[in-house]
């Protein structure tokens, strides 16, 4: 609403100028009345009314900002408008109004897309549940479910509320909630989290929590809570506000005192109008955002670039962010000298080739097609494993208790499938998350770019998380975290290690993305949970490449360097012009024209943010 209000201000000022021009030059408007030496023709009255209204509006904003402890350069704009009204220089006044409202509009364009609602997350919230009443299915609203109700969860359906299985066994995909890369088998008595997705078998569940108290809905609440408490951040131009305002007022005041003419003060105030300062940073930020887009990174607000440029701590989710959300074969361990590793993997993959389970499909994908043979007499035992005949051998693949009872003491901490051949335990195959090939280099480059702390925040198991972290080059590992614990980990980062950048891809990452100073979502189309993460993030990487985080940091650093140079250049040029106006050689109207020249210089410098950052900013050079 505020952005729309500012755009309307700009439009009203342009319309007032057009009407004023028509009135003055086409209709030859005459003065309606005069006060002393001041004449008030129609066009002057129109522009003065607009100028007074804009000045009052700006004053109200200034008082509001002062209450919150923020001091900007807007007070100079008010003084400039009032000064031109008092000396009767209508078109100098109009020029100031154009640049003032135009700068605000440009600033809004650069920073106006923050704080979007999590539409995707809300759209995915379960709304209908299959309630069982006397053995019959009745569709009810999720909000109407009561603790103790029995609900049927069909294959492929999302769990509507938190509950406990009372009948059936199935695997549940919890990756978008906890970050676990492998579906978890749930048996009668086990707890189910709302938002998890059922596998291939229907189960009956007793409701243990109402919808508003369930896990999925709590994630939505966490995101809204984080959005309601945005981090405080001072805009770049405001950092120079007080010294620039003081210097300009001193120059204008001395000019008035020396000349004894209030017009001289007004002439200085016109060239002191802060339009170049208001435009400098937004132009650079828009250019930087454009450069981000060219690198397949969508940045939703200008302040995101400022925070990214100063970021000291980077946090990453594991599954789907540092890894590819895909399992690969890690080890093949044989227990029978009759089989070598290649043959054991061949037999296991052959039996698993018709299974849709993520472990089975990953094993088959990791096995050479020539090693996968036809299988007969295939039989699947729900949540246990599969068995069948391959090349005259009866092969069982799955859980250890299913494949080889009596070997339960075997301690394997990784994700694994066990294999028996003709009733004899033959070995096991471990799988691990497939690391993105660019992840280790991304972490290394972030350190070169100035990162002081890099941590992994994941809901996956400790052993799995530590293996991935070691391969990626991360030493600060936080595992088995719920969404609320991820938020707390981000909040606990000390002030001297901020801003904090969080990168993630799933629904479970949405709250921590909004809690971080900068949230970056791996938002490649089709990624699980990517839409929800993208809506809650400040920046979205549109390609499946984590190294784009490096590009985002590099472009941000380059953009802010250009913006700082631009602002300081604008200040320097304006002060020089103020000193010239001090002598009285620049009438107010021409002072406003000079402001336009400074604005053009400012815009030209700001556009340099589109140029390529240096290799050092990209983290490609050794420190």
PDB file of N, CA, C and O in Angstrom, residues 435-475:
ATOM      1  N   UNK A 435      26.562 -36.071  -3.102  1.00  0.00           N
ATOM      2  CA  UNK A 435      27.001 -34.687  -2.940  1.00  0.00           C
ATOM      3  C   UNK A 435      26.929 -33.943  -4.273  1.00  0.00           C
ATOM      4  O   UNK A 435      27.295 -34.479  -5.316  1.00  0.00           O
ATOM      5  N   UNK A 436      26.420 -32.726  -4.237  1.00  0.00           N
ATOM      6  CA  UNK A 436      26.511 -31.892  -5.440  1.00  0.00           C
ATOM      7  C   UNK A 436      27.992 -31.700  -5.759  1.00  0.00           C
ATOM      8  O   UNK A 436      28.769 -31.325  -4.863  1.00  0.00           O
ATOM      9  N   UNK A 437      28.397 -31.910  -6.986  1.00  0.00           N
ATOM     10  CA  UNK A 437      29.833 -31.792  -7.306  1.00  0.00           C
ATOM     11  C   UNK A 437      30.406 -30.415  -7.000  1.00  0.00           C
ATOM     12  O   UNK A 437      31.589 -30.269  -6.718  1.00  0.00           O
ATOM     13  N   UNK A 438      29.546 -29.382  -7.013  1.00  0.00           N
ATOM     14  CA  UNK A 438      30.038 -28.015  -6.799  1.00  0.00           C
ATOM     15  C   UNK A 438      30.029 -27.610  -5.331  1.00  0.00           C
ATOM     16  O   UNK A 438      30.521 -26.526  -4.992  1.00  0.00           O
ATOM     17  N   UNK A 439      29.469 -28.451  -4.434  1.00  0.00           N
ATOM     18  CA  UNK A 439      29.330 -28.055  -3.026  1.00  0.00           C
ATOM     19  C   UNK A 439      30.661 -27.773  -2.327  1.00  0.00           C
ATOM     20  O   UNK A 439      30.821 -26.726  -1.695  1.00  0.00           O
ATOM     21  N   UNK A 440      31.663 -28.683  -2.384  1.00  0.00           N
ATOM     22  CA  UNK A 440      32.931 -28.407  -1.683  1.00  0.00           C
ATOM     23  C   UNK A 440      33.595 -27.113  -2.159  1.00  0.00           C
ATOM     24  O   UNK A 440      34.098 -26.334  -1.350  1.00  0.00           O
ATOM     25  N   UNK A 441      33.562 -26.895  -3.487  1.00  0.00           N
ATOM     26  CA  UNK A 441      34.195 -25.685  -4.018  1.00  0.00           C
ATOM     27  C   UNK A 441      33.412 -24.443  -3.603  1.00  0.00           C
ATOM     28  O   UNK A 441      34.002 -23.382  -3.363  1.00  0.00           O
ATOM     29  N   UNK A 442      32.103 -24.571  -3.501  1.00  0.00           N
ATOM     30  CA  UNK A 442      31.278 -23.448  -3.053  1.00  0.00           C
ATOM     31  C   UNK A 442      31.658 -23.027  -1.643  1.00  0.00           C
ATOM     32  O   UNK A 442      31.811 -21.831  -1.348  1.00  0.00           O
ATOM     33  N   UNK A 443      31.828 -24.008  -0.754  1.00  0.00           N
ATOM     34  CA  UNK A 443      32.205 -23.719   0.637  1.00  0.00           C
ATOM     35  C   UNK A 443      33.581 -23.074   0.694  1.00  0.00           C
ATOM     36  O   UNK A 443      33.802 -22.092   1.420  1.00  0.00           O
ATOM     37  N   UNK A 444      34.502 -23.600  -0.097  1.00  0.00           N
ATOM     38  CA  UNK A 444      35.872 -23.049  -0.125  1.00  0.00           C
ATOM     39  C   UNK A 444      35.856 -21.608  -0.615  1.00  0.00           C
ATOM     40  O   UNK A 444      36.529 -20.731  -0.056  1.00  0.00           O
ATOM     41  N   UNK A 445      35.087 -21.338  -1.666  1.00  0.00           N
ATOM     42  CA  UNK A 445      35.025 -19.985  -2.222  1.00  0.00           C
ATOM     43  C   UNK A 445      34.358 -19.004  -1.248  1.00  0.00           C
ATOM     44  O   UNK A 445      34.755 -17.836  -1.167  1.00  0.00           O
ATOM     45  N   UNK A 446      33.359 -19.475  -0.496  1.00  0.00           N
ATOM     46  CA  UNK A 446      32.715 -18.596   0.479  1.00  0.00           C
ATOM     47  C   UNK A 446      33.718 -18.116   1.517  1.00  0.00           C
ATOM     48  O   UNK A 446      33.675 -16.953   1.953  1.00  0.00           O
ATOM     49  N   UNK A 447      34.599 -18.998   1.924  1.00  0.00           N
ATOM     50  CA  UNK A 447      35.629 -18.590   2.893  1.00  0.00           C
ATOM     51  C   UNK A 447      36.544 -17.537   2.273  1.00  0.00           C
ATOM     52  O   UNK A 447      36.955 -16.586   2.942  1.00  0.00           O
ATOM     53  N   UNK A 448      36.867 -17.694   1.004  1.00  0.00           N
ATOM     54  CA  UNK A 448      37.693 -16.690   0.319  1.00  0.00           C
ATOM     55  C   UNK A 448      36.948 -15.366   0.188  1.00  0.00           C
ATOM     56  O   UNK A 448      37.560 -14.295   0.149  1.00  0.00           O
ATOM     57  N   UNK A 449      35.624 -15.457   0.120  1.00  0.00           N
ATOM     58  CA  UNK A 449      34.821 -14.242  -0.032  1.00  0.00           C
ATOM     59  C   UNK A 449      34.556 -13.548   1.302  1.00  0.00           C
ATOM     60  O   UNK A 449      33.878 -12.535   1.342  1.00  0.00           O
ATOM     61  N   UNK A 450      35.081 -14.103   2.376  1.00  0.00           N
ATOM     62  CA  UNK A 450      34.980 -13.436   3.668  1.00  0.00           C
ATOM     63  C   UNK A 450      34.097 -14.107   4.696  1.00  0.00           C
ATOM     64  O   UNK A 450      33.894 -13.556   5.783  1.00  0.00           O
ATOM     65  N   UNK A 451      33.559 -15.292   4.401  1.00  0.00           N
ATOM     66  CA  UNK A 451      32.721 -15.995   5.373  1.00  0.00           C
ATOM     67  C   UNK A 451      33.554 -16.390   6.588  1.00  0.00           C
ATOM     68  O   UNK A 451      34.610 -17.007   6.458  1.00  0.00           O
ATOM     69  N   UNK A 452      33.085 -16.037   7.774  1.00  0.00           N
ATOM     70  CA  UNK A 452      33.802 -16.351   9.007  1.00  0.00           C
ATOM     71  C   UNK A 452      33.292 -17.622   9.670  1.00  0.00           C
ATOM     72  O   UNK A 452      33.995 -18.245  10.462  1.00  0.00           O
ATOM     73  N   UNK A 453      32.050 -18.005   9.369  1.00  0.00           N
ATOM     74  CA  UNK A 453      31.503 -19.248   9.923  1.00  0.00           C
ATOM     75  C   UNK A 453      30.560 -19.854   8.893  1.00  0.00           C
ATOM     76  O   UNK A 453      29.733 -19.147   8.299  1.00  0.00           O
ATOM     77  N   UNK A 454      30.692 -21.168   8.665  1.00  0.00           N
ATOM     78  CA  UNK A 454      29.813 -21.900   7.754  1.00  0.00           C
ATOM     79  C   UNK A 454      29.291 -23.115   8.499  1.00  0.00           C
ATOM     80  O   UNK A 454      30.078 -23.897   9.047  1.00  0.00           O
ATOM     81  N   UNK A 455      27.972 -23.264   8.546  1.00  0.00           N
ATOM     82  CA  UNK A 455      27.413 -24.385   9.299  1.00  0.00           C
ATOM     83  C   UNK A 455      26.336 -25.112   8.500  1.00  0.00           C
ATOM     84  O   UNK A 455      25.734 -24.550   7.572  1.00  0.00           O
ATOM     85  N   UNK A 456      26.134 -26.380   8.860  1.00  0.00           N
ATOM     86  CA  UNK A 456      25.080 -27.188   8.271  1.00  0.00           C
ATOM     87  C   UNK A 456      23.972 -27.376   9.299  1.00  0.00           C
ATOM     88  O   UNK A 456      24.232 -27.759  10.435  1.00  0.00           O
ATOM     89  N   UNK A 457      22.736 -27.092   8.890  1.00  0.00           N
ATOM     90  CA  UNK A 457      21.573 -27.290   9.741  1.00  0.00           C
ATOM     91  C   UNK A 457      20.665 -28.310   9.061  1.00  0.00           C
ATOM     92  O   UNK A 457      20.113 -28.029   7.993  1.00  0.00           O
ATOM     93  N   UNK A 458      20.508 -29.483   9.647  1.00  0.00           N
ATOM     94  CA  UNK A 458      19.735 -30.543   8.986  1.00  0.00           C
ATOM     95  C   UNK A 458      18.931 -31.356   9.991  1.00  0.00           C
ATOM     96  O   UNK A 458      19.292 -31.461  11.165  1.00  0.00           O
ATOM     97  N   UNK A 459      17.865 -31.913   9.505  1.00  0.00           N
ATOM     98  CA  UNK A 459      17.056 -32.797  10.334  1.00  0.00           C
ATOM     99  C   UNK A 459      17.488 -34.243  10.227  1.00  0.00           C
ATOM    100  O   UNK A 459      16.941 -35.118  10.901  1.00  0.00           O
ATOM    101  N   UNK A 460      18.486 -34.523   9.384  1.00  0.00           N
ATOM    102  CA  UNK A 460      18.929 -35.896   9.167  1.00  0.00           C
ATOM    103  C   UNK A 460      19.783 -36.386  10.345  1.00  0.00           C
ATOM    104  O   UNK A 460      20.203 -35.614  11.205  1.00  0.00           O
ATOM    105  N   UNK A 461      20.054 -37.709  10.338  1.00  0.00           N
ATOM    106  CA  UNK A 461      20.784 -38.331  11.439  1.00  0.00           C
ATOM    107  C   UNK A 461      22.226 -37.831  11.526  1.00  0.00           C
ATOM    108  O   UNK A 461      22.828 -37.424  10.526  1.00  0.00           O
ATOM    109  N   UNK A 462      22.783 -37.894  12.722  1.00  0.00           N
ATOM    110  CA  UNK A 462      24.106 -37.337  12.998  1.00  0.00           C
ATOM    111  C   UNK A 462      25.188 -37.947  12.121  1.00  0.00           C
ATOM    112  O   UNK A 462      25.994 -37.224  11.527  1.00  0.00           O
ATOM    113  N   UNK A 463      25.215 -39.289  12.017  1.00  0.00           N
ATOM    114  CA  UNK A 463      26.283 -39.944  11.252  1.00  0.00           C
ATOM    115  C   UNK A 463      26.231 -39.548   9.768  1.00  0.00           C
ATOM    116  O   UNK A 463      27.253 -39.267   9.148  1.00  0.00           O
ATOM    117  N   UNK A 464      25.000 -39.516   9.233  1.00  0.00           N
ATOM    118  CA  UNK A 464      24.825 -39.131   7.819  1.00  0.00           C
ATOM    119  C   UNK A 464      25.259 -37.686   7.614  1.00  0.00           C
ATOM    120  O   UNK A 464      25.978 -37.363   6.660  1.00  0.00           O
ATOM    121  N   UNK A 465      24.814 -36.799   8.509  1.00  0.00           N
ATOM    122  CA  UNK A 465      25.131 -35.376   8.387  1.00  0.00           C
ATOM    123  C   UNK A 465      26.637 -35.126   8.463  1.00  0.00           C
ATOM    124  O   UNK A 465      27.187 -34.336   7.694  1.00  0.00           O
ATOM    125  N   UNK A 466      27.306 -35.809   9.390  1.00  0.00           N
ATOM    126  CA  UNK A 466      28.745 -35.591   9.557  1.00  0.00           C
ATOM    127  C   UNK A 466      29.539 -36.059   8.351  1.00  0.00           C
ATOM    128  O   UNK A 466      30.547 -35.444   7.986  1.00  0.00           O
ATOM    129  N   UNK A 467      29.099 -37.141   7.713  1.00  0.00           N
ATOM    130  CA  UNK A 467      29.787 -37.618   6.511  1.00  0.00           C
ATOM    131  C   UNK A 467      29.680 -36.600   5.386  1.00  0.00           C
ATOM    132  O   UNK A 467      30.656 -36.291   4.709  1.00  0.00           O
ATOM    133  N   UNK A 468      28.468 -36.087   5.194  1.00  0.00           N
ATOM    134  CA  UNK A 468      28.257 -35.098   4.139  1.00  0.00           C
ATOM    135  C   UNK A 468      29.042 -33.819   4.442  1.00  0.00           C
ATOM    136  O   UNK A 468      29.673 -33.237   3.556  1.00  0.00           O
ATOM    137  N   UNK A 469      29.006 -33.383   5.700  1.00  0.00           N
ATOM    138  CA  UNK A 469      29.714 -32.160   6.085  1.00  0.00           C
ATOM    139  C   UNK A 469      31.211 -32.283   5.855  1.00  0.00           C
ATOM    140  O   UNK A 469      31.856 -31.346   5.371  1.00  0.00           O
ATOM    141  N   UNK A 470      31.757 -33.440   6.198  1.00  0.00           N
ATOM    142  CA  UNK A 470      33.193 -33.656   6.013  1.00  0.00           C
ATOM    143  C   UNK A 470      33.560 -33.574   4.534  1.00  0.00           C
ATOM    144  O   UNK A 470      34.568 -32.974   4.161  1.00  0.00           O
ATOM    145  N   UNK A 471      32.731 -34.175   3.688  1.00  0.00           N
ATOM    146  CA  UNK A 471      32.994 -34.158   2.250  1.00  0.00           C
ATOM    147  C   UNK A 471      32.856 -32.751   1.680  1.00  0.00           C
ATOM    148  O   UNK A 471      33.569 -32.371   0.758  1.00  0.00           O
ATOM    149  N   UNK A 472      31.923 -31.964   2.257  1.00  0.00           N
ATOM    150  CA  UNK A 472      31.705 -30.603   1.762  1.00  0.00           C
ATOM    151  C   UNK A 472      32.723 -29.608   2.310  1.00  0.00           C
ATOM    152  O   UNK A 472      32.872 -28.517   1.772  1.00  0.00           O
ATOM    153  N   UNK A 473      33.403 -29.990   3.410  1.00  0.00           N
ATOM    154  CA  UNK A 473      34.374 -29.085   4.010  1.00  0.00           C
ATOM    155  C   UNK A 473      33.780 -28.206   5.094  1.00  0.00           C
ATOM    156  O   UNK A 473      34.263 -27.103   5.356  1.00  0.00           O
ATOM    157  N   UNK A 474      32.698 -28.690   5.741  1.00  0.00           N
ATOM    158  CA  UNK A 474      32.037 -27.939   6.810  1.00  0.00           C
ATOM    159  C   UNK A 474      32.325 -28.617   8.150  1.00  0.00           C
ATOM    160  O   UNK A 474      32.155 -29.828   8.283  1.00  0.00           O
ATOM    161  N   UNK A 475      32.746 -27.839   9.126  1.00  0.00           N
ATOM    162  CA  UNK A 475      33.074 -28.400  10.443  1.00  0.00           C
ATOM    163  C   UNK A 475      31.980 -28.151  11.483  1.00  0.00           C
ATOM    164  O   UNK A 475      31.872 -28.865  12.468  1.00  0.00           O
TER     165      UNK A 475
END
